[in-house]
């Protein structure tokens, strides 16, 4: 048997065979093919109409449409994932950069604030030091030494200068004027008030009229418009066996009576200088005897707190003064300093602490 065949869409060449009932085609690409064959019988008569068969070669699964769709979706997903990853990475990098920048700015702000605080503290320290120098410059450099009177003074300034002030004036007739004051406020304001009172005392101390001196101080302070800045002041004049005293808003004055070994408080209530015009200040005259001792102090002493937040108070001062009043003025001062240091127990004073001791040597 003779036959001729071909496969359309693959190989258009005719293949002639004899006595072969098969045809082999390999590596056909996916697609549609038509296999045609014509044959001759044993008599050699050809059937030109022939026969044909339609062949469909299916692609492998990885080349199917849905596979390509998956490839496309996978590609899109991968690209989107890369985009998201890159976006997150950039966002994180920007966030980290922003966080670092903010941290740097906070550090710079903290440093600037610390620098400002340091400068402010240095300024305040310098101001307090200047105030302390001003306050100390107003104090007398020499303590008077009179035949009938023994005088000793002690002052301890606080961290914030409190404006304590003391001064002396003598007429040369065995009389002695002593003032002890305490300005309201702290720092340079207190120093300013001390300088004002110092000037007024130098100018008016020769006039022994205490009430006139107080009125002059009040008028001057008011004319300076210093606001709520006043001066509490004790004014004491001692001549022979007589004590003349007046107070403007100061703590009581204690007198140790050598004969009876008792402490006599003198409390004259009055407004601080500069508070009210025409305020009537009381004046007291007291007889002194040989051995009597006068103690003047600012409120920094009774209002001194220890490490247990307990106040020293007036009764404690009176009690200790009664025990040591018979000693010399210097020994009294030394005892008070020791007592105060033991009481504070390392706690710094929050106000100036000043006391003046006047001991009568001879009352005649």
mmCIF file with all atom_site columns, C-alpha atoms in Angstrom, residues 19-152:
data_model
loop_
_atom_site.group_PDB
_atom_site.id
_atom_site.type_symbol
_atom_site.label_atom_id
_atom_site.label_alt_id
_atom_site.label_comp_id
_atom_site.label_asym_id
_atom_site.label_entity_id
_atom_site.label_seq_id
_atom_site.pdbx_PDB_ins_code
_atom_site.Cartn_x
_atom_site.Cartn_y
_atom_site.Cartn_z
_atom_site.occupancy
_atom_site.B_iso_or_equiv
_atom_site.pdbx_formal_charge
_atom_site.auth_seq_id
_atom_site.auth_comp_id
_atom_site.auth_asym_id
_atom_site.auth_atom_id
_atom_site.pdbx_PDB_model_num
ATOM 1   C CA . UNK A 1 19  ? 3.433  -0.213  3.599   1.00 0.00 ? 19  UNK A CA 1
ATOM 2   C CA . UNK A 1 20  ? 3.623  2.230   6.580   1.00 0.00 ? 20  UNK A CA 1
ATOM 3   C CA . UNK A 1 21  ? 0.570  2.795   8.655   1.00 0.00 ? 21  UNK A CA 1
ATOM 4   C CA . UNK A 1 22  ? 1.868  5.534   10.993  1.00 0.00 ? 22  UNK A CA 1
ATOM 5   C CA . UNK A 1 23  ? 3.427  8.937   10.918  1.00 0.00 ? 23  UNK A CA 1
ATOM 6   C CA . UNK A 1 24  ? 5.539  10.478  13.648  1.00 0.00 ? 24  UNK A CA 1
ATOM 7   C CA . UNK A 1 25  ? 5.814  14.185  14.419  1.00 0.00 ? 25  UNK A CA 1
ATOM 8   C CA . UNK A 1 26  ? 7.801  15.471  17.421  1.00 0.00 ? 26  UNK A CA 1
ATOM 9   C CA . UNK A 1 27  ? 8.197  18.848  19.148  1.00 0.00 ? 27  UNK A CA 1
ATOM 10  C CA . UNK A 1 28  ? 4.948  20.237  17.826  1.00 0.00 ? 28  UNK A CA 1
ATOM 11  C CA . UNK A 1 29  ? 4.248  23.661  19.206  1.00 0.00 ? 29  UNK A CA 1
ATOM 12  C CA . UNK A 1 30  ? 0.911  24.187  20.862  1.00 0.00 ? 30  UNK A CA 1
ATOM 13  C CA . UNK A 1 31  ? -1.771 24.982  18.307  1.00 0.00 ? 31  UNK A CA 1
ATOM 14  C CA . UNK A 1 32  ? -4.159 23.472  15.702  1.00 0.00 ? 32  UNK A CA 1
ATOM 15  C CA . UNK A 1 33  ? -2.936 21.213  12.911  1.00 0.00 ? 33  UNK A CA 1
ATOM 16  C CA . UNK A 1 34  ? -4.617 19.228  10.066  1.00 0.00 ? 34  UNK A CA 1
ATOM 17  C CA . UNK A 1 35  ? -3.123 15.884  9.168   1.00 0.00 ? 35  UNK A CA 1
ATOM 18  C CA . UNK A 1 36  ? -3.978 14.923  5.566   1.00 0.00 ? 36  UNK A CA 1
ATOM 19  C CA . UNK A 1 37  ? -3.307 11.626  3.838   1.00 0.00 ? 37  UNK A CA 1
ATOM 20  C CA . UNK A 1 38  ? -4.082 10.098  0.404   1.00 0.00 ? 38  UNK A CA 1
ATOM 21  C CA . UNK A 1 39  ? -3.438 6.490   -0.442  1.00 0.00 ? 39  UNK A CA 1
ATOM 22  C CA . UNK A 1 40  ? -3.417 4.064   -3.397  1.00 0.00 ? 40  UNK A CA 1
ATOM 23  C CA . UNK A 1 41  ? -4.875 0.542   -3.398  1.00 0.00 ? 41  UNK A CA 1
ATOM 24  C CA . UNK A 1 42  ? -3.119 -2.520  -4.493  1.00 0.00 ? 42  UNK A CA 1
ATOM 25  C CA . UNK A 1 43  ? -4.085 -1.821  -8.086  1.00 0.00 ? 43  UNK A CA 1
ATOM 26  C CA . UNK A 1 44  ? -2.317 1.507   -7.891  1.00 0.00 ? 44  UNK A CA 1
ATOM 27  C CA . UNK A 1 45  ? -5.477 3.586   -7.971  1.00 0.00 ? 45  UNK A CA 1
ATOM 28  C CA . UNK A 1 46  ? -5.097 6.768   -5.818  1.00 0.00 ? 46  UNK A CA 1
ATOM 29  C CA . UNK A 1 47  ? -7.854 8.212   -3.693  1.00 0.00 ? 47  UNK A CA 1
ATOM 30  C CA . UNK A 1 48  ? -7.156 11.881  -4.216  1.00 0.00 ? 48  UNK A CA 1
ATOM 31  C CA . UNK A 1 49  ? -9.944 12.956  -1.939  1.00 0.00 ? 49  UNK A CA 1
ATOM 32  C CA . UNK A 1 50  ? -7.998 11.439  0.966   1.00 0.00 ? 50  UNK A CA 1
ATOM 33  C CA . UNK A 1 51  ? -8.717 11.775  4.602   1.00 0.00 ? 51  UNK A CA 1
ATOM 34  C CA . UNK A 1 52  ? -7.769 14.316  7.231   1.00 0.00 ? 52  UNK A CA 1
ATOM 35  C CA . UNK A 1 53  ? -7.875 14.754  10.969  1.00 0.00 ? 53  UNK A CA 1
ATOM 36  C CA . UNK A 1 54  ? -7.717 17.921  13.037  1.00 0.00 ? 54  UNK A CA 1
ATOM 37  C CA . UNK A 1 55  ? -5.114 17.917  15.776  1.00 0.00 ? 55  UNK A CA 1
ATOM 38  C CA . UNK A 1 56  ? -5.053 20.300  18.730  1.00 0.00 ? 56  UNK A CA 1
ATOM 39  C CA . UNK A 1 57  ? -1.820 20.433  20.727  1.00 0.00 ? 57  UNK A CA 1
ATOM 40  C CA . UNK A 1 58  ? -2.509 21.878  24.175  1.00 0.00 ? 58  UNK A CA 1
ATOM 41  C CA . UNK A 1 59  ? 0.258  23.999  25.742  1.00 0.00 ? 59  UNK A CA 1
ATOM 42  C CA . UNK A 1 60  ? 1.883  22.896  29.023  1.00 0.00 ? 60  UNK A CA 1
ATOM 43  C CA . UNK A 1 61  ? 0.306  24.374  32.150  1.00 0.00 ? 61  UNK A CA 1
ATOM 44  C CA . UNK A 1 62  ? 3.070  26.983  32.578  1.00 0.00 ? 62  UNK A CA 1
ATOM 45  C CA . UNK A 1 63  ? 2.190  28.403  29.155  1.00 0.00 ? 63  UNK A CA 1
ATOM 46  C CA . UNK A 1 64  ? -1.552 28.591  29.652  1.00 0.00 ? 64  UNK A CA 1
ATOM 47  C CA . UNK A 1 65  ? -3.479 31.859  29.829  1.00 0.00 ? 65  UNK A CA 1
ATOM 48  C CA . UNK A 1 66  ? -4.223 31.503  33.502  1.00 0.00 ? 66  UNK A CA 1
ATOM 49  C CA . UNK A 1 67  ? -0.525 30.789  34.127  1.00 0.00 ? 67  UNK A CA 1
ATOM 50  C CA . UNK A 1 68  ? 0.392  34.005  32.321  1.00 0.00 ? 68  UNK A CA 1
ATOM 51  C CA . UNK A 1 69  ? -2.304 35.780  34.313  1.00 0.00 ? 69  UNK A CA 1
ATOM 52  C CA . UNK A 1 70  ? -0.716 34.455  37.481  1.00 0.00 ? 70  UNK A CA 1
ATOM 53  C CA . UNK A 1 71  ? 2.674  35.623  36.196  1.00 0.00 ? 71  UNK A CA 1
ATOM 54  C CA . UNK A 1 72  ? 1.298  39.073  35.557  1.00 0.00 ? 72  UNK A CA 1
ATOM 55  C CA . UNK A 1 73  ? -0.419 39.226  38.951  1.00 0.00 ? 73  UNK A CA 1
ATOM 56  C CA . UNK A 1 74  ? 2.735  37.955  40.625  1.00 0.00 ? 74  UNK A CA 1
ATOM 57  C CA . UNK A 1 75  ? 4.769  40.568  38.790  1.00 0.00 ? 75  UNK A CA 1
ATOM 58  C CA . UNK A 1 76  ? 2.337  43.304  39.768  1.00 0.00 ? 76  UNK A CA 1
ATOM 59  C CA . UNK A 1 77  ? 2.302  42.020  43.364  1.00 0.00 ? 77  UNK A CA 1
ATOM 60  C CA . UNK A 1 78  ? 6.092  41.868  43.463  1.00 0.00 ? 78  UNK A CA 1
ATOM 61  C CA . UNK A 1 79  ? 6.380  45.366  42.025  1.00 0.00 ? 79  UNK A CA 1
ATOM 62  C CA . UNK A 1 80  ? 3.790  46.671  44.487  1.00 0.00 ? 80  UNK A CA 1
ATOM 63  C CA . UNK A 1 81  ? 5.520  44.923  47.381  1.00 0.00 ? 81  UNK A CA 1
ATOM 64  C CA . UNK A 1 82  ? 8.816  46.455  46.335  1.00 0.00 ? 82  UNK A CA 1
ATOM 65  C CA . UNK A 1 83  ? 7.106  49.832  46.120  1.00 0.00 ? 83  UNK A CA 1
ATOM 66  C CA . UNK A 1 84  ? 5.568  49.446  49.570  1.00 0.00 ? 84  UNK A CA 1
ATOM 67  C CA . UNK A 1 85  ? 8.871  48.188  51.000  1.00 0.00 ? 85  UNK A CA 1
ATOM 68  C CA . UNK A 1 86  ? 10.730 51.122  49.473  1.00 0.00 ? 86  UNK A CA 1
ATOM 69  C CA . UNK A 1 87  ? 8.072  53.535  50.686  1.00 0.00 ? 87  UNK A CA 1
ATOM 70  C CA . UNK A 1 88  ? 8.178  52.115  54.222  1.00 0.00 ? 88  UNK A CA 1
ATOM 71  C CA . UNK A 1 89  ? 11.977 52.213  54.190  1.00 0.00 ? 89  UNK A CA 1
ATOM 72  C CA . UNK A 1 90  ? 11.972 55.842  53.020  1.00 0.00 ? 90  UNK A CA 1
ATOM 73  C CA . UNK A 1 91  ? 9.262  56.751  55.538  1.00 0.00 ? 91  UNK A CA 1
ATOM 74  C CA . UNK A 1 92  ? 11.197 55.059  58.335  1.00 0.00 ? 92  UNK A CA 1
ATOM 75  C CA . UNK A 1 93  ? 14.374 56.793  57.243  1.00 0.00 ? 93  UNK A CA 1
ATOM 76  C CA . UNK A 1 94  ? 12.591 60.156  57.197  1.00 0.00 ? 94  UNK A CA 1
ATOM 77  C CA . UNK A 1 95  ? 11.007 59.398  60.567  1.00 0.00 ? 95  UNK A CA 1
ATOM 78  C CA . UNK A 1 96  ? 14.391 58.435  61.998  1.00 0.00 ? 96  UNK A CA 1
ATOM 79  C CA . UNK A 1 97  ? 15.912 61.564  60.498  1.00 0.00 ? 97  UNK A CA 1
ATOM 80  C CA . UNK A 1 98  ? 13.078 63.649  61.964  1.00 0.00 ? 98  UNK A CA 1
ATOM 81  C CA . UNK A 1 99  ? 13.471 61.930  65.345  1.00 0.00 ? 99  UNK A CA 1
ATOM 82  C CA . UNK A 1 100 ? 17.202 62.580  65.294  1.00 0.00 ? 100 UNK A CA 1
ATOM 83  C CA . UNK A 1 101 ? 16.620 66.193  64.276  1.00 0.00 ? 101 UNK A CA 1
ATOM 84  C CA . UNK A 1 102 ? 14.044 66.636  67.047  1.00 0.00 ? 102 UNK A CA 1
ATOM 85  C CA . UNK A 1 103 ? 16.409 65.028  69.544  1.00 0.00 ? 103 UNK A CA 1
ATOM 86  C CA . UNK A 1 104 ? 19.174 67.362  68.419  1.00 0.00 ? 104 UNK A CA 1
ATOM 87  C CA . UNK A 1 105 ? 16.838 70.350  68.698  1.00 0.00 ? 105 UNK A CA 1
ATOM 88  C CA . UNK A 1 106 ? 15.714 69.226  72.165  1.00 0.00 ? 106 UNK A CA 1
ATOM 89  C CA . UNK A 1 107 ? 19.333 68.777  73.172  1.00 0.00 ? 107 UNK A CA 1
ATOM 90  C CA . UNK A 1 108 ? 20.167 72.225  71.825  1.00 0.00 ? 108 UNK A CA 1
ATOM 91  C CA . UNK A 1 109 ? 17.138 73.705  73.606  1.00 0.00 ? 109 UNK A CA 1
ATOM 92  C CA . UNK A 1 110 ? 18.076 71.946  76.854  1.00 0.00 ? 110 UNK A CA 1
ATOM 93  C CA . UNK A 1 111 ? 21.644 73.144  76.489  1.00 0.00 ? 111 UNK A CA 1
ATOM 94  C CA . UNK A 1 112 ? 20.448 76.679  75.779  1.00 0.00 ? 112 UNK A CA 1
ATOM 95  C CA . UNK A 1 113 ? 18.114 76.533  78.772  1.00 0.00 ? 113 UNK A CA 1
ATOM 96  C CA . UNK A 1 114 ? 20.876 75.159  80.988  1.00 0.00 ? 114 UNK A CA 1
ATOM 97  C CA . UNK A 1 115 ? 23.177 77.883  79.718  1.00 0.00 ? 115 UNK A CA 1
ATOM 98  C CA . UNK A 1 116 ? 20.513 80.522  80.417  1.00 0.00 ? 116 UNK A CA 1
ATOM 99  C CA . UNK A 1 117 ? 19.951 79.109  83.908  1.00 0.00 ? 117 UNK A CA 1
ATOM 100 C CA . UNK A 1 118 ? 23.700 79.061  84.502  1.00 0.00 ? 118 UNK A CA 1
ATOM 101 C CA . UNK A 1 119 ? 24.011 82.656  83.335  1.00 0.00 ? 119 UNK A CA 1
ATOM 102 C CA . UNK A 1 120 ? 21.017 83.665  85.473  1.00 0.00 ? 120 UNK A CA 1
ATOM 103 C CA . UNK A 1 121 ? 22.488 81.906  88.507  1.00 0.00 ? 121 UNK A CA 1
ATOM 104 C CA . UNK A 1 122 ? 25.820 83.570  87.872  1.00 0.00 ? 122 UNK A CA 1
ATOM 105 C CA . UNK A 1 123 ? 24.044 86.915  87.544  1.00 0.00 ? 123 UNK A CA 1
ATOM 106 C CA . UNK A 1 124 ? 22.130 86.335  90.777  1.00 0.00 ? 124 UNK A CA 1
ATOM 107 C CA . UNK A 1 125 ? 25.294 85.188  92.526  1.00 0.00 ? 125 UNK A CA 1
ATOM 108 C CA . UNK A 1 126 ? 27.073 88.308  91.327  1.00 0.00 ? 126 UNK A CA 1
ATOM 109 C CA . UNK A 1 127 ? 24.107 90.463  92.336  1.00 0.00 ? 127 UNK A CA 1
ATOM 110 C CA . UNK A 1 128 ? 24.007 88.870  95.796  1.00 0.00 ? 128 UNK A CA 1
ATOM 111 C CA . UNK A 1 129 ? 27.737 89.329  96.165  1.00 0.00 ? 129 UNK A CA 1
ATOM 112 C CA . UNK A 1 130 ? 27.426 92.976  95.156  1.00 0.00 ? 130 UNK A CA 1
ATOM 113 C CA . UNK A 1 131 ? 24.529 93.368  97.585  1.00 0.00 ? 131 UNK A CA 1
ATOM 114 C CA . UNK A 1 132 ? 26.595 91.760  100.343 1.00 0.00 ? 132 UNK A CA 1
ATOM 115 C CA . UNK A 1 133 ? 29.522 94.086  99.597  1.00 0.00 ? 133 UNK A CA 1
ATOM 116 C CA . UNK A 1 134 ? 27.169 97.068  99.589  1.00 0.00 ? 134 UNK A CA 1
ATOM 117 C CA . UNK A 1 135 ? 25.606 95.994  102.868 1.00 0.00 ? 135 UNK A CA 1
ATOM 118 C CA . UNK A 1 136 ? 28.973 95.376  104.561 1.00 0.00 ? 136 UNK A CA 1
ATOM 119 C CA . UNK A 1 137 ? 30.359 98.671  103.240 1.00 0.00 ? 137 UNK A CA 1
ATOM 120 C CA . UNK A 1 138 ? 27.578 100.483 105.099 1.00 0.00 ? 138 UNK A CA 1
ATOM 121 C CA . UNK A 1 139 ? 28.628 99.000  108.443 1.00 0.00 ? 139 UNK A CA 1
ATOM 122 C CA . UNK A 1 140 ? 31.048 100.841 110.723 1.00 0.00 ? 140 UNK A CA 1
ATOM 123 C CA . UNK A 1 141 ? 34.633 99.638  110.475 1.00 0.00 ? 141 UNK A CA 1
ATOM 124 C CA . UNK A 1 142 ? 35.443 100.472 114.120 1.00 0.00 ? 142 UNK A CA 1
ATOM 125 C CA . UNK A 1 143 ? 33.366 99.550  117.174 1.00 0.00 ? 143 UNK A CA 1
ATOM 126 C CA . UNK A 1 144 ? 33.261 102.444 119.704 1.00 0.00 ? 144 UNK A CA 1
ATOM 127 C CA . UNK A 1 145 ? 35.269 101.945 122.896 1.00 0.00 ? 145 UNK A CA 1
ATOM 128 C CA . UNK A 1 146 ? 33.829 104.031 125.740 1.00 0.00 ? 146 UNK A CA 1
ATOM 129 C CA . UNK A 1 147 ? 34.923 103.969 129.366 1.00 0.00 ? 147 UNK A CA 1
ATOM 130 C CA . UNK A 1 148 ? 31.365 103.404 130.567 1.00 0.00 ? 148 UNK A CA 1
ATOM 131 C CA . UNK A 1 149 ? 30.164 101.056 127.833 1.00 0.00 ? 149 UNK A CA 1
ATOM 132 C CA . UNK A 1 150 ? 31.419 97.797  126.326 1.00 0.00 ? 150 UNK A CA 1
ATOM 133 C CA . UNK A 1 151 ? 30.080 97.083  122.819 1.00 0.00 ? 151 UNK A CA 1
ATOM 134 C CA . UNK A 1 152 ? 30.342 93.899  120.756 1.00 0.00 ? 152 UNK A CA 1
#
